[in-house]
Short mmCIF file of C-alpha atoms and ligand atoms in Angstrom, two decimals:
data_model
loop_
_atom_site.label_atom_id
_atom_site.label_comp_id
_atom_site.label_asym_id
_atom_site.label_seq_id
_atom_site.Cartn_x
_atom_site.Cartn_y
_atom_site.Cartn_z
CA MET T 85 20.09 -0.43 1.68
CA LYS T 86 22.67 2.49 0.58
CA PHE T 87 21.37 4.73 -2.42
CA THR T 88 23.09 7.41 -3.32
CA ALA T 89 23.51 9.89 -6.56
CA SER T 90 26.19 10.20 -8.46
CA CYS T 91 27.60 12.70 -11.10
CA ALA T 92 31.09 11.72 -11.82
CA GLU T 93 33.42 10.20 -14.24
CA LEU T 94 31.45 7.09 -15.64
CA SER T 95 34.28 4.84 -16.43
CA GLY T 96 35.74 6.27 -13.53
CA LEU T 97 32.59 4.00 -11.24
CA LYS T 98 32.30 0.31 -9.97
CA ALA T 99 29.55 -1.84 -9.32
CA ASP T 100 28.94 -6.19 -9.95
CA SER T 101 25.89 -4.84 -11.85
CA LEU T 102 25.17 -1.72 -14.38
CA ILE T 103 21.77 -1.07 -14.95
CA LEU T 104 20.75 0.41 -18.61
CA PRO T 105 17.22 1.89 -19.67
CA THR T 106 17.71 2.58 -22.94
CA GLY T 107 15.06 2.38 -26.57
CA SER T 108 17.34 0.83 -29.87
CA THR T 109 18.98 4.65 -30.73
CA LEU T 110 21.59 4.56 -28.16
CA GLU T 111 21.79 7.60 -27.01
CA ASN T 112 23.33 10.05 -24.35
CA SER T 113 24.50 7.42 -22.03
CA ALA T 114 24.25 4.88 -23.53
CA ASN T 115 26.82 5.05 -25.58
CA THR T 116 29.36 6.62 -22.74
CA VAL T 117 28.41 2.98 -22.01
CA ASP T 118 28.21 0.98 -25.49
CA GLN T 119 32.01 2.93 -25.95
CA TRP T 120 32.68 1.25 -22.89
CA SER T 121 31.95 -2.42 -23.78
CA ASN T 122 33.35 -2.93 -27.22
CA ASN T 123 29.87 -1.80 -28.61
CA ALA T 124 28.64 -4.52 -25.97
CA ILE T 125 25.50 -2.48 -27.17
CA SER T 126 25.20 -1.62 -30.10
CA THR T 127 26.21 -4.91 -31.23
CA ALA T 128 23.26 -7.07 -29.09
CA ILE T 129 20.13 -4.27 -31.08
CA ALA T 130 22.33 -5.50 -33.91
CA SER T 131 21.84 -9.14 -33.63
CA GLY T 132 18.20 -8.93 -33.23
CA GLU T 133 18.78 -9.85 -28.96
CA PHE T 134 17.87 -6.54 -27.40
CA THR T 135 14.86 -4.73 -29.62
CA GLY T 136 14.60 -1.73 -26.40
CA LYS T 137 11.07 -2.48 -25.96
CA SER T 138 9.17 -1.21 -23.23
CA GLY T 139 9.88 -3.84 -20.76
CA GLN T 140 12.00 -6.15 -22.09
CA VAL T 141 15.42 -7.45 -19.48
CA LEU T 142 18.89 -9.21 -21.45
CA VAL T 143 21.93 -9.52 -19.10
CA LEU T 144 25.13 -9.31 -20.12
CA ASN T 145 27.81 -10.50 -18.42
CA PHE T 146 32.15 -9.12 -19.26
CA SER T 147 35.05 -9.47 -17.57
CA GLY T 148 37.70 -7.55 -17.43
CA LEU T 149 36.13 -4.07 -16.74
CA THR T 150 34.80 -2.54 -14.02
CA ILE T 151 31.40 -4.37 -13.55
CA GLN T 152 30.55 -7.50 -14.10
CA ARG T 153 26.79 -7.44 -16.03
CA ILE T 154 25.55 -4.75 -17.80
CA ILE T 155 21.52 -5.53 -17.64
CA LEU T 156 19.62 -3.82 -20.65
CA LEU T 157 16.06 -2.30 -20.15
CA GLY T 158 14.07 -1.73 -22.74
CA THR T 159 12.63 1.75 -22.75
CA ASP T 160 10.55 1.82 -26.39
CA GLY T 161 7.13 2.39 -26.18
CA LEU T 162 7.29 3.43 -22.66
CA SER T 163 3.81 5.77 -22.37
CA ASN T 164 2.65 5.91 -18.81
CA GLN T 165 3.95 5.71 -14.46
CA ARG T 166 1.79 1.81 -14.43
CA GLN T 167 4.21 0.72 -17.33
CA VAL T 168 7.39 2.68 -16.36
CA LYS T 169 6.74 1.26 -12.65
CA LYS T 170 5.79 -2.06 -14.04
CA ALA T 171 10.01 -1.94 -16.58
CA ILE T 172 11.26 -0.63 -13.58
CA SER T 173 10.42 -3.37 -11.35
CA ALA T 174 11.64 -6.25 -14.42
CA ALA T 175 15.30 -4.45 -14.40
CA CYS T 176 14.94 -5.42 -10.02
CA SER T 177 13.50 -8.63 -10.06
CA ALA T 178 16.57 -9.16 -13.01
CA LEU T 179 19.04 -7.67 -10.65
CA ASN T 180 18.30 -9.50 -7.72
CA LYS T 181 18.79 -13.00 -9.39
CA THR T 182 22.05 -12.02 -10.42
CA LYS T 183 23.18 -12.29 -6.25
CA SER T 184 24.82 -8.87 -7.08
CA LYS T 185 25.99 -6.59 -3.76
CA SER T 186 26.48 -3.39 -5.72
CA ALA T 187 24.94 -1.88 -8.92
CA LEU T 188 25.02 1.17 -11.02
CA TRP T 189 22.02 2.51 -11.93
CA ILE T 190 22.20 5.24 -15.52
CA GLY T 191 19.28 7.33 -14.51
CA GLY T 192 17.79 9.59 -17.55
CA ASN T 193 16.42 7.84 -20.21
CA LEU T 194 13.37 7.05 -18.37
CA ALA T 195 10.62 9.40 -16.33
CA GLU T 196 10.18 12.09 -17.78
CA ASN T 197 11.20 13.40 -14.86
CA ILE T 198 14.55 11.83 -13.12
CA GLN T 199 13.02 12.18 -9.26
CA ALA T 200 10.04 10.59 -10.19
CA GLU T 201 12.40 7.08 -11.47
CA ALA T 202 14.78 7.48 -8.52
CA SER T 203 11.93 7.16 -6.60
CA ILE T 204 10.41 4.15 -8.41
CA VAL T 205 14.09 3.11 -8.45
CA ALA T 206 14.81 2.86 -4.73
CA GLN T 207 11.24 1.45 -3.77
CA SER T 208 12.10 -1.30 -6.77
CA ILE T 209 14.82 -2.54 -5.53
CA ASN T 210 13.38 -2.87 -1.76
CA THR T 211 10.62 -4.52 -2.94
CA SER T 212 12.01 -7.26 -5.74
CA VAL T 213 14.13 -8.45 -2.07
CA TYR T 214 11.46 -9.07 -0.19
CA ASN T 215 11.00 -12.63 0.64
CA TYR T 216 8.73 -14.41 2.92
CA LYS T 217 11.05 -16.40 5.14
CA LYS T 218 14.31 -14.29 4.71
CA GLN T 219 12.07 -11.40 5.84
CA ALA T 220 10.28 -13.64 8.84
CA GLU T 221 14.02 -13.74 9.29
CA LYS T 222 15.69 -10.26 9.27
CA GLU T 223 17.59 -11.63 6.25
CA LYS T 224 20.42 -9.55 4.50
CA PRO T 225 19.46 -9.13 0.75
CA ASN T 226 22.33 -9.74 -1.71
CA LEU T 227 22.59 -6.12 -2.50
CA GLU T 228 23.97 -4.02 -0.82
CA SER T 229 24.13 -0.60 -2.40
CA LEU T 230 23.14 1.46 -6.16
CA VAL T 231 25.14 4.82 -7.65
CA PHE T 232 21.70 6.20 -9.56
CA TRP T 233 24.22 8.19 -12.21
CA SER T 234 23.36 11.38 -14.46
CA ASP T 235 25.32 14.08 -15.92
CA LEU T 236 22.77 16.27 -13.67
CA GLN T 237 24.92 17.67 -11.13
CA SER T 238 22.31 20.14 -9.93
CA GLU T 239 19.78 16.76 -9.29
CA THR T 240 21.68 14.87 -7.27
CA SER T 241 20.91 16.14 -3.46
CA ALA T 242 16.91 15.89 -5.40
CA ILE T 243 17.76 12.32 -6.23
CA GLU T 244 19.50 11.44 -2.97
CA ASN T 245 15.81 12.50 -1.49
CA ALA T 246 13.79 11.11 -4.45
CA MET T 247 15.14 7.96 -3.20
CA SER T 248 14.81 8.45 0.41
CA TYR T 249 11.36 8.71 -0.60
CA GLY T 250 11.07 5.24 -2.31
CA ALA T 251 13.33 3.47 -0.14
CA ALA T 252 10.88 4.03 2.92
CA VAL T 253 8.07 3.69 0.93
CA GLY T 254 9.30 0.04 -0.55
CA ASP T 255 10.03 -0.68 2.82
CA GLY T 256 6.13 0.43 4.44
CA MET T 257 4.76 -2.04 1.40
CA ASN T 258 7.54 -5.06 2.30
CA ILE T 259 5.83 -4.35 6.06
CA ALA T 260 2.60 -4.64 4.76
CA ARG T 261 3.76 -7.63 2.40
CA GLN T 262 4.80 -9.91 5.55
CA LEU T 263 2.02 -9.11 7.54
CA GLY T 264 -0.53 -10.29 4.69
CA ASN T 265 1.84 -13.68 3.68
CA LEU T 266 1.46 -14.78 7.77
CA PRO T 267 -0.88 -16.55 8.41
CA ALA T 268 -4.28 -16.18 10.74
CA ASN T 269 -2.83 -18.44 12.83
CA ILE T 270 0.27 -16.00 13.96
CA CYS T 271 -0.88 -13.22 12.40
CA THR T 272 -4.23 -12.46 14.91
CA PRO T 273 -5.32 -8.97 15.93
CA SER T 274 -3.21 -9.13 19.39
CA HIS T 275 0.43 -10.25 17.24
CA LEU T 276 -1.15 -6.85 14.90
CA ALA T 277 -1.29 -4.94 18.27
CA ASP T 278 2.75 -5.89 18.52
CA GLN T 279 3.92 -4.93 15.76
CA ALA T 280 1.80 -1.69 16.29
CA ILE T 281 2.71 -0.95 20.46
CA SER T 282 6.03 -1.76 18.67
CA LEU T 283 6.21 1.32 15.84
CA GLY T 284 4.58 3.02 18.84
CA LYS T 285 8.50 2.93 20.33
CA ALA T 286 10.37 4.51 18.26
CA LYS T 287 12.56 6.87 18.75
CA LEU T 288 12.25 9.53 16.74
CA ASN T 289 14.48 13.31 15.51
CA LYS T 290 11.77 15.93 14.61
CA ALA T 291 8.89 14.01 14.75
CA SER T 292 6.38 11.18 17.61
CA ILE T 293 5.10 8.74 17.64
CA SER T 294 2.54 6.62 19.90
CA THR T 295 0.42 3.94 19.83
CA GLU T 296 -2.99 3.23 22.19
CA ILE T 297 -4.68 -0.28 21.61
CA LEU T 298 -8.63 -0.78 23.13
CA ASP T 299 -9.81 -3.95 24.06
CA ARG T 300 -13.27 -5.76 23.87
CA ALA T 301 -13.61 -4.00 27.51
CA ASP T 302 -12.93 -0.54 26.53
CA MET T 303 -15.08 -0.56 22.84
CA GLN T 304 -17.55 -2.36 24.99
CA LYS T 305 -17.33 1.09 27.19
CA LEU T 306 -17.83 3.03 23.92
CA ASN T 307 -20.85 0.94 22.67
CA MET T 308 -18.76 -0.14 20.03
CA ASN T 309 -21.66 -2.78 19.16
CA SER T 310 -20.92 -3.67 16.19
CA LEU T 311 -17.14 -4.04 15.52
CA LEU T 312 -17.86 -5.82 18.88
CA SER T 313 -20.58 -8.56 16.97
CA VAL T 314 -17.98 -9.42 14.54
CA ALA T 315 -15.97 -10.56 17.24
CA GLU T 316 -18.53 -11.62 18.99
CA GLY T 317 -18.22 -15.29 17.23
CA SER T 318 -14.59 -15.73 18.00
CA ASP T 319 -11.79 -17.15 20.35
CA GLU T 320 -9.35 -14.54 19.12
CA PRO T 321 -9.86 -10.93 21.70
CA PRO T 322 -10.20 -8.26 19.37
CA LYS T 323 -8.12 -4.93 19.07
CA LEU T 324 -8.76 -1.39 18.60
CA ILE T 325 -4.94 -0.09 17.66
CA VAL T 326 -3.91 3.41 17.71
CA ILE T 327 -0.50 5.23 16.59
CA ASN T 328 -0.76 8.71 16.48
CA TYR T 329 2.03 9.79 14.14
CA GLN T 330 2.89 13.75 14.83
CA GLY T 331 5.42 15.31 12.51
CA ALA T 332 3.19 18.98 11.88
CA ASP T 333 2.84 20.86 14.78
CA ALA T 334 -0.04 19.79 17.41
CA LYS T 335 -3.02 22.87 16.11
CA THR T 336 -2.97 20.82 12.24
CA LYS T 337 -4.95 18.48 11.99
CA PRO T 338 -4.16 15.15 11.42
CA VAL T 339 -4.91 12.74 8.00
CA VAL T 340 -6.96 9.38 9.31
CA LEU T 341 -6.09 6.11 8.00
CA VAL T 342 -8.22 3.95 9.30
CA GLY T 343 -6.93 0.71 7.95
CA LYS T 344 -9.10 -3.04 7.65
CA ALA T 345 -7.57 -6.32 10.16
CA VAL T 346 -10.40 -9.04 10.10
CA THR T 347 -7.52 -11.13 10.33
CA PHE T 348 -9.22 -13.93 9.09
CA ASP T 349 -12.96 -14.10 6.79
CA SER T 350 -14.46 -17.54 7.88
CA GLY T 351 -17.76 -15.18 6.39
CA GLY T 352 -19.29 -16.21 10.17
CA ILE T 353 -23.16 -17.84 10.25
CA SER T 354 -22.84 -16.72 6.89
CA LEU T 355 -20.04 -19.10 6.02
CA LYS T 356 -18.06 -18.49 3.47
CA PRO T 357 -17.57 -21.91 0.33
CA GLY T 358 -14.06 -23.78 1.07
CA ARG T 359 -12.55 -22.73 -2.52
CA GLY T 360 -10.12 -20.72 -1.80
CA MET T 361 -11.30 -19.41 1.81
CA ASP T 362 -7.10 -19.74 2.88
CA GLU T 363 -6.86 -16.41 0.94
CA MET T 364 -8.92 -14.63 3.50
CA LYS T 365 -6.21 -13.95 5.47
CA TYR T 366 -5.35 -11.06 3.71
CA ASP T 367 -8.81 -9.68 5.01
CA MET T 368 -6.53 -7.50 6.89
CA CYS T 369 -4.49 -6.01 4.07
CA GLY T 370 -5.92 -3.08 4.26
CA GLY T 371 -5.15 -1.98 8.26
CA ALA T 372 -1.36 -3.65 6.95
CA SER T 373 -1.21 -0.86 4.60
CA VAL T 374 -1.83 1.32 7.36
CA LEU T 375 1.47 0.27 9.79
CA GLY T 376 3.63 0.05 6.13
CA VAL T 377 2.60 4.15 5.93
CA MET T 378 3.55 4.43 9.53
CA THR T 379 6.60 2.97 8.19
CA ALA T 380 7.44 5.13 6.20
CA LEU T 381 6.40 8.25 8.27
CA ILE T 382 8.67 7.12 10.38
CA GLU T 383 11.46 6.80 8.48
CA LEU T 384 10.89 9.81 6.62
CA GLU T 385 9.86 12.10 9.29
CA LEU T 386 6.91 13.69 6.83
CA PRO T 387 6.12 16.88 8.73
CA ILE T 388 2.57 15.09 8.83
CA ASN T 389 -0.09 14.40 11.23
CA VAL T 390 -1.64 11.30 10.73
CA VAL T 391 -3.05 8.92 13.10
CA GLY T 392 -3.95 4.88 12.23
CA ILE T 393 -6.71 3.24 13.49
CA ILE T 394 -7.03 -0.57 12.90
CA PRO T 395 -10.15 -2.70 13.78
CA ALA T 396 -9.17 -5.54 14.53
CA THR T 397 -10.70 -9.69 14.61
CA GLU T 398 -11.63 -12.33 13.16
CA ASN T 399 -14.73 -13.22 11.73
CA MET T 400 -15.89 -17.00 13.44
CA PRO T 401 -19.02 -18.77 13.51
CA ASN T 402 -18.69 -19.80 16.56
CA GLY T 403 -22.02 -20.52 19.52
CA ARG T 404 -21.96 -16.93 21.07
CA ALA T 405 -21.28 -15.79 17.07
CA THR T 406 -23.98 -13.31 14.98
CA LYS T 407 -27.26 -14.82 13.40
CA PRO T 408 -28.51 -13.20 9.78
CA GLY T 409 -31.21 -11.09 10.95
CA ASP T 410 -29.38 -9.65 14.41
CA VAL T 411 -29.93 -6.29 15.18
CA VAL T 412 -27.29 -3.81 16.94
CA THR T 413 -26.77 -0.27 17.72
CA SER T 414 -23.54 1.45 16.46
CA MET T 415 -21.33 3.87 18.28
CA SER T 416 -23.06 6.37 16.61
CA GLY T 417 -25.97 5.51 17.47
CA GLN T 418 -27.62 3.84 14.24
CA THR T 419 -28.99 0.45 14.68
CA ILE T 420 -28.34 -2.54 11.86
CA GLU T 421 -30.10 -5.20 10.89
CA ILE T 422 -27.02 -7.98 9.90
CA LEU T 423 -28.48 -9.96 7.25
CA ASN T 424 -25.24 -11.42 6.24
CA THR T 425 -22.98 -12.13 9.06
CA ASP T 426 -19.94 -11.74 6.05
CA ALA T 427 -20.43 -8.43 5.30
CA GLU T 428 -18.66 -7.47 8.49
CA GLY T 429 -16.09 -5.25 6.85
CA ARG T 430 -17.80 -2.09 7.12
CA LEU T 431 -19.65 -3.46 10.41
CA ILE T 432 -16.34 -2.95 12.07
CA LEU T 433 -15.17 -0.20 10.27
CA CYS T 434 -18.66 1.60 10.97
CA ASP T 435 -17.88 1.97 14.12
CA SER T 436 -13.76 3.45 13.46
CA LEU T 437 -15.28 5.72 11.06
CA THR T 438 -17.68 6.97 14.50
CA TYR T 439 -14.43 6.89 16.57
CA ALA T 440 -11.87 9.27 13.92
CA ALA T 441 -14.31 12.32 14.67
CA LYS T 442 -12.52 12.78 17.37
CA PHE T 443 -9.35 13.11 16.43
CA ASN T 444 -11.03 16.22 14.47
CA PRO T 445 -9.47 14.90 11.67
CA ASP T 446 -8.89 17.23 8.29
CA THR T 447 -9.38 14.38 5.78
CA VAL T 448 -10.48 10.13 6.60
CA ILE T 449 -8.95 7.85 3.95
CA ASP T 450 -10.41 3.88 5.05
CA ILE T 451 -8.50 1.42 3.14
CA ALA T 452 -10.20 -1.55 3.21
CA THR T 453 -10.99 -5.60 1.11
CA LEU T 454 -14.18 -4.68 1.40
CA THR T 455 -15.72 -7.07 -1.73
CA GLY T 456 -15.23 -9.02 -3.83
CA ALA T 457 -17.20 -7.29 -5.98
CA VAL T 458 -14.74 -5.24 -6.74
CA ILE T 459 -12.48 -7.42 -8.14
CA SER T 460 -15.30 -7.67 -10.63
CA ALA T 461 -15.21 -4.29 -11.83
CA LEU T 462 -12.18 -3.39 -11.73
CA GLY T 463 -9.89 -6.74 -11.76
CA LYS T 464 -6.76 -6.54 -10.16
CA VAL T 465 -5.41 -3.24 -11.29
CA ALA T 466 -7.02 -0.08 -9.67
CA SER T 467 -8.67 -0.62 -6.34
CA GLY T 468 -12.42 1.51 -5.56
CA ILE T 469 -12.20 4.77 -4.38
CA LEU T 470 -15.64 6.19 -3.12
CA SER T 471 -15.33 9.45 -1.38
CA ASN T 472 -17.76 12.35 -0.42
CA ASP T 473 -15.23 15.09 -1.56
CA GLN T 474 -14.64 15.44 -5.06
CA GLN T 475 -11.10 17.22 -4.26
CA LEU T 476 -10.95 15.40 -1.96
CA ALA T 477 -11.16 11.64 -5.12
CA ASN T 478 -10.04 14.34 -7.71
CA ASP T 479 -5.60 14.28 -5.33
CA LEU T 480 -6.29 10.13 -4.90
CA ILE T 481 -6.60 9.22 -7.89
CA GLU T 482 -4.10 12.13 -8.84
CA SER T 483 -1.90 10.21 -6.88
CA GLY T 484 -2.81 7.06 -7.38
CA THR T 485 -1.59 7.98 -11.40
CA GLN T 486 1.93 9.41 -10.58
CA SER T 487 2.87 6.57 -7.74
CA ALA T 488 1.46 4.12 -10.77
CA ASP T 489 -0.94 3.00 -7.76
CA PRO T 490 -3.84 3.48 -9.64
CA VAL T 491 -7.68 3.86 -8.16
CA TRP T 492 -10.91 4.37 -10.06
CA GLN T 493 -14.43 7.04 -9.16
CA LEU T 494 -16.86 5.06 -8.30
CA PRO T 495 -20.26 6.69 -7.48
CA LEU T 496 -21.87 6.85 -4.19
CA TRP T 497 -25.58 8.38 -5.15
CA GLU T 498 -28.99 8.83 -3.21
CA GLU T 499 -30.63 5.71 -5.30
CA TYR T 500 -27.86 3.07 -4.40
CA ASP T 501 -28.15 3.98 -0.92
CA ASP T 502 -32.06 3.24 -0.75
CA LEU T 503 -30.52 -0.56 -1.81
CA LEU T 504 -29.35 -0.08 2.53
CA LYS T 505 -33.32 -0.06 3.77
CA SER T 506 -34.20 -2.54 6.81
CA ASN T 507 -37.50 -3.31 8.58
CA PHE T 508 -36.04 -3.86 11.30
CA ALA T 509 -33.93 -0.94 11.99
CA ASP T 510 -31.86 2.06 10.56
CA MET T 511 -30.39 -0.24 7.87
CA ALA T 512 -29.51 -3.21 6.91
CA ASN T 513 -25.78 -4.15 5.86
CA ILE T 514 -26.18 -5.15 3.17
CA GLY T 515 -27.64 -3.99 -0.47
CA GLY T 516 -28.15 -6.91 -2.63
CA PRO T 517 -27.03 -8.20 -5.08
CA GLN T 518 -26.29 -5.17 -7.71
CA ALA T 519 -23.53 -2.44 -6.94
CA GLY T 520 -22.02 -3.90 -3.92
CA THR T 521 -19.46 -2.35 -3.88
CA ILE T 522 -20.87 1.13 -4.34
CA THR T 523 -23.25 0.13 -1.58
CA ALA T 524 -21.48 -1.21 0.90
CA GLY T 525 -19.53 2.81 0.11
CA CYS T 526 -22.52 3.72 0.92
CA PHE T 527 -22.85 2.20 4.24
CA LEU T 528 -19.32 3.52 5.10
CA ALA T 529 -20.87 7.29 4.36
CA ARG T 530 -23.70 7.17 6.58
CA TYR T 531 -20.54 7.03 9.39
CA ALA T 532 -18.97 9.71 7.33
CA LYS T 533 -20.93 12.51 7.62
CA ASP T 534 -19.02 14.97 9.27
CA TYR T 535 -16.19 15.24 7.45
CA LYS T 536 -14.38 14.65 3.56
CA TRP T 537 -13.65 11.16 3.52
CA ALA T 538 -12.81 8.88 1.05
CA HIS T 539 -13.12 5.18 0.72
CA LEU T 540 -10.69 2.96 -0.90
CA ASP T 541 -11.91 -0.33 -1.63
CA VAL T 542 -8.34 -2.69 -2.05
CA ALA T 543 -10.07 -6.78 -2.42
CA GLY T 544 -8.30 -6.50 -5.99
CA THR T 545 -5.30 -5.01 -5.47
CA ALA T 546 -4.33 -5.83 -2.52
CA TRP T 547 -2.67 -9.25 -2.93
CA ILE T 548 -2.93 -11.64 -6.12
CA SER T 549 -4.31 -15.16 -5.94
CA GLY T 550 -2.32 -18.35 -8.46
CA ALA T 551 1.29 -19.50 -8.38
CA ASN T 552 2.73 -15.89 -7.58
CA LYS T 553 0.32 -15.88 -4.31
CA GLY T 554 1.51 -13.16 -1.82
CA ALA T 555 0.22 -8.95 -0.58
CA THR T 556 1.34 -5.95 -2.40
CA GLY T 557 2.05 -3.58 -0.93
CA ARG T 558 -0.96 -1.75 -1.63
CA PRO T 559 -1.85 1.29 -1.32
CA VAL T 560 1.21 2.08 0.00
CA PRO T 561 2.32 3.92 -3.01
CA LEU T 562 -0.75 5.85 -3.42
CA LEU T 563 -0.74 6.49 0.43
CA MET T 564 2.37 8.25 0.66
CA GLU T 565 2.04 9.68 -2.53
CA TYR T 566 -0.85 11.56 -0.79
CA LEU T 567 0.48 12.45 2.44
CA ARG T 568 3.77 13.55 0.54
CA GLN T 569 1.86 15.98 -1.50
CA LYS T 570 0.68 17.44 1.64
CA SER T 571 2.98 18.18 3.87
CA GLU T 572 4.79 19.50 0.88
CA VAL T 573 1.41 22.39 1.31
CA SER T 574 1.03 22.55 5.02
CA SER T 575 4.37 23.46 5.38
CA ASP T 576 5.41 25.58 2.91
N1 LIG A 176 -13.64 -9.66 2.37
C1 LIG A 176 -14.91 -10.45 2.34
C2 LIG A 176 -14.57 -9.27 0.69
C3 LIG A 176 -13.84 -10.15 0.18
C4 LIG A 176 -13.58 -10.99 -0.81
C5 LIG A 176 -12.39 -9.78 -0.88
C6 LIG A 176 -13.26 -11.82 -2.56
C7 LIG A 176 -11.70 -10.61 -1.90
C8 LIG A 176 -12.16 -11.28 -2.45
C9 LIG A 176 -15.76 -9.15 2.23
O1 LIG A 176 -15.83 -9.36 3.98
C10 LIG A 176 -16.93 -9.68 1.83
O2 LIG A 176 -17.16 -10.74 2.26
N2 LIG A 176 -17.96 -9.16 1.22
C11 LIG A 176 -18.05 -9.62 0.87
C12 LIG A 176 -19.92 -9.14 0.79
C13 LIG A 176 -21.48 -9.76 0.47
C14 LIG A 176 -21.57 -10.09 2.35
C15 LIG A 176 -22.37 -8.31 0.25
C16 LIG A 176 -18.30 -9.78 -0.98
O3 LIG A 176 -18.10 -8.70 -1.55
O4 LIG A 176 -19.11 -11.30 -1.26
MN1 LIG A 177 -16.48 -11.22 4.71
ZN1 LIG A 178 -14.04 -9.61 4.64
#
């Protein structure tokens, strides 16, 4: 997909489709397009066909102009980034349905900030052309190019940079979605490791990247008995994937991203009920989001250091599987009584968090489809965030707002941590029926004492169920926004 910015005379531009975001009152460029199209837009408003209400999409077909159709997008009443993103993606899906090869986006009527608008447009274009089958067959989308038009000549290169950024985020999301949507018999720990190895072979100009895969024997040497206890019940070999992206100088401490990748979560001996169990192929979406972020970093070569750690395993109930009541000693030396084998995410993350310290991190962020309880608390709108550092939590909350990939904070108070008490080990792996997202966070916090850490529970946001079942690519936009801002601060 080719994205360019232009401030040239509108009448000289050609495209299959023109997208015009506007309210019911036509201003500036909307007026120009209206005159140019023989009042097609004011006519649609006068007839009531187009109300200008936020998110409304109306396709007007033409013949004889340098464009074949105008896609009107209503902008009246848009009041936050989430609504702006939703409106832009509605226009992008409508555009995708027209099978246009070229598009002309009339910018400046949407977000307060034209760069933010351009970036969301590029991201939405790239995510709107995503299709599970097409992605698997590496088929090219119909749309080949988009020109983002604005009358701000001074902003042209800033707009193009913003689109490169948005496009990379969209590409990263599509990688995360495809891995999420792949069935668990294809997307095994070994498959994820292969994807990481090919990312590690990318040839970069300014940055460098490498991948290391730790197998069962390596993990045994490191005493990762908690992680290994989850893999015990499966015939599929576990992999600990480590990707090292270096875009800044070697002295700069990295951000470490730890992504849960349970490629299928049957619950283990604490077997899950059958209904909807297919969706537990999505239990690797945290890990997939880390691979999505790496994809975007490779595309952008951001000046920052990022290490991705992805513990990948199945959670299955064979004859060797961990039994409720079993006690394991984690890599940190702390012992864990496994009261429920379905609380496996924290068991693979805790050893990964201990391992993360080896990279002398500036910050560690883990991303996991960790608890059903977060869906009860926040639904499918916000991801949960829990952190041992309020500044870090605030930064991530702000990045989530700006990227329309929101997170909402829950507390990590000691009253909740008390619920993890065990008579037979340093802690149990579950805290009982209440506050499940928080007790899971308290469990992880016990392994993240040596650095600034945040935990993102994306169980509600990483995929959607029902007729449109599919992975969303979240929280790649949030993580990229955080990393982009951090890279700008540190390279100033
Ligand atoms: N992967 C699940 C969490 C999950 C459940 C995500 C439903 C999305 C939808 C996780 O491994 C799990 O099973 N968690 C248990 C924890 C409980 C046993 C303490 C849960 O949430 O029920
Ligand atoms: Mn589970
Ligand atoms: Zn799980």
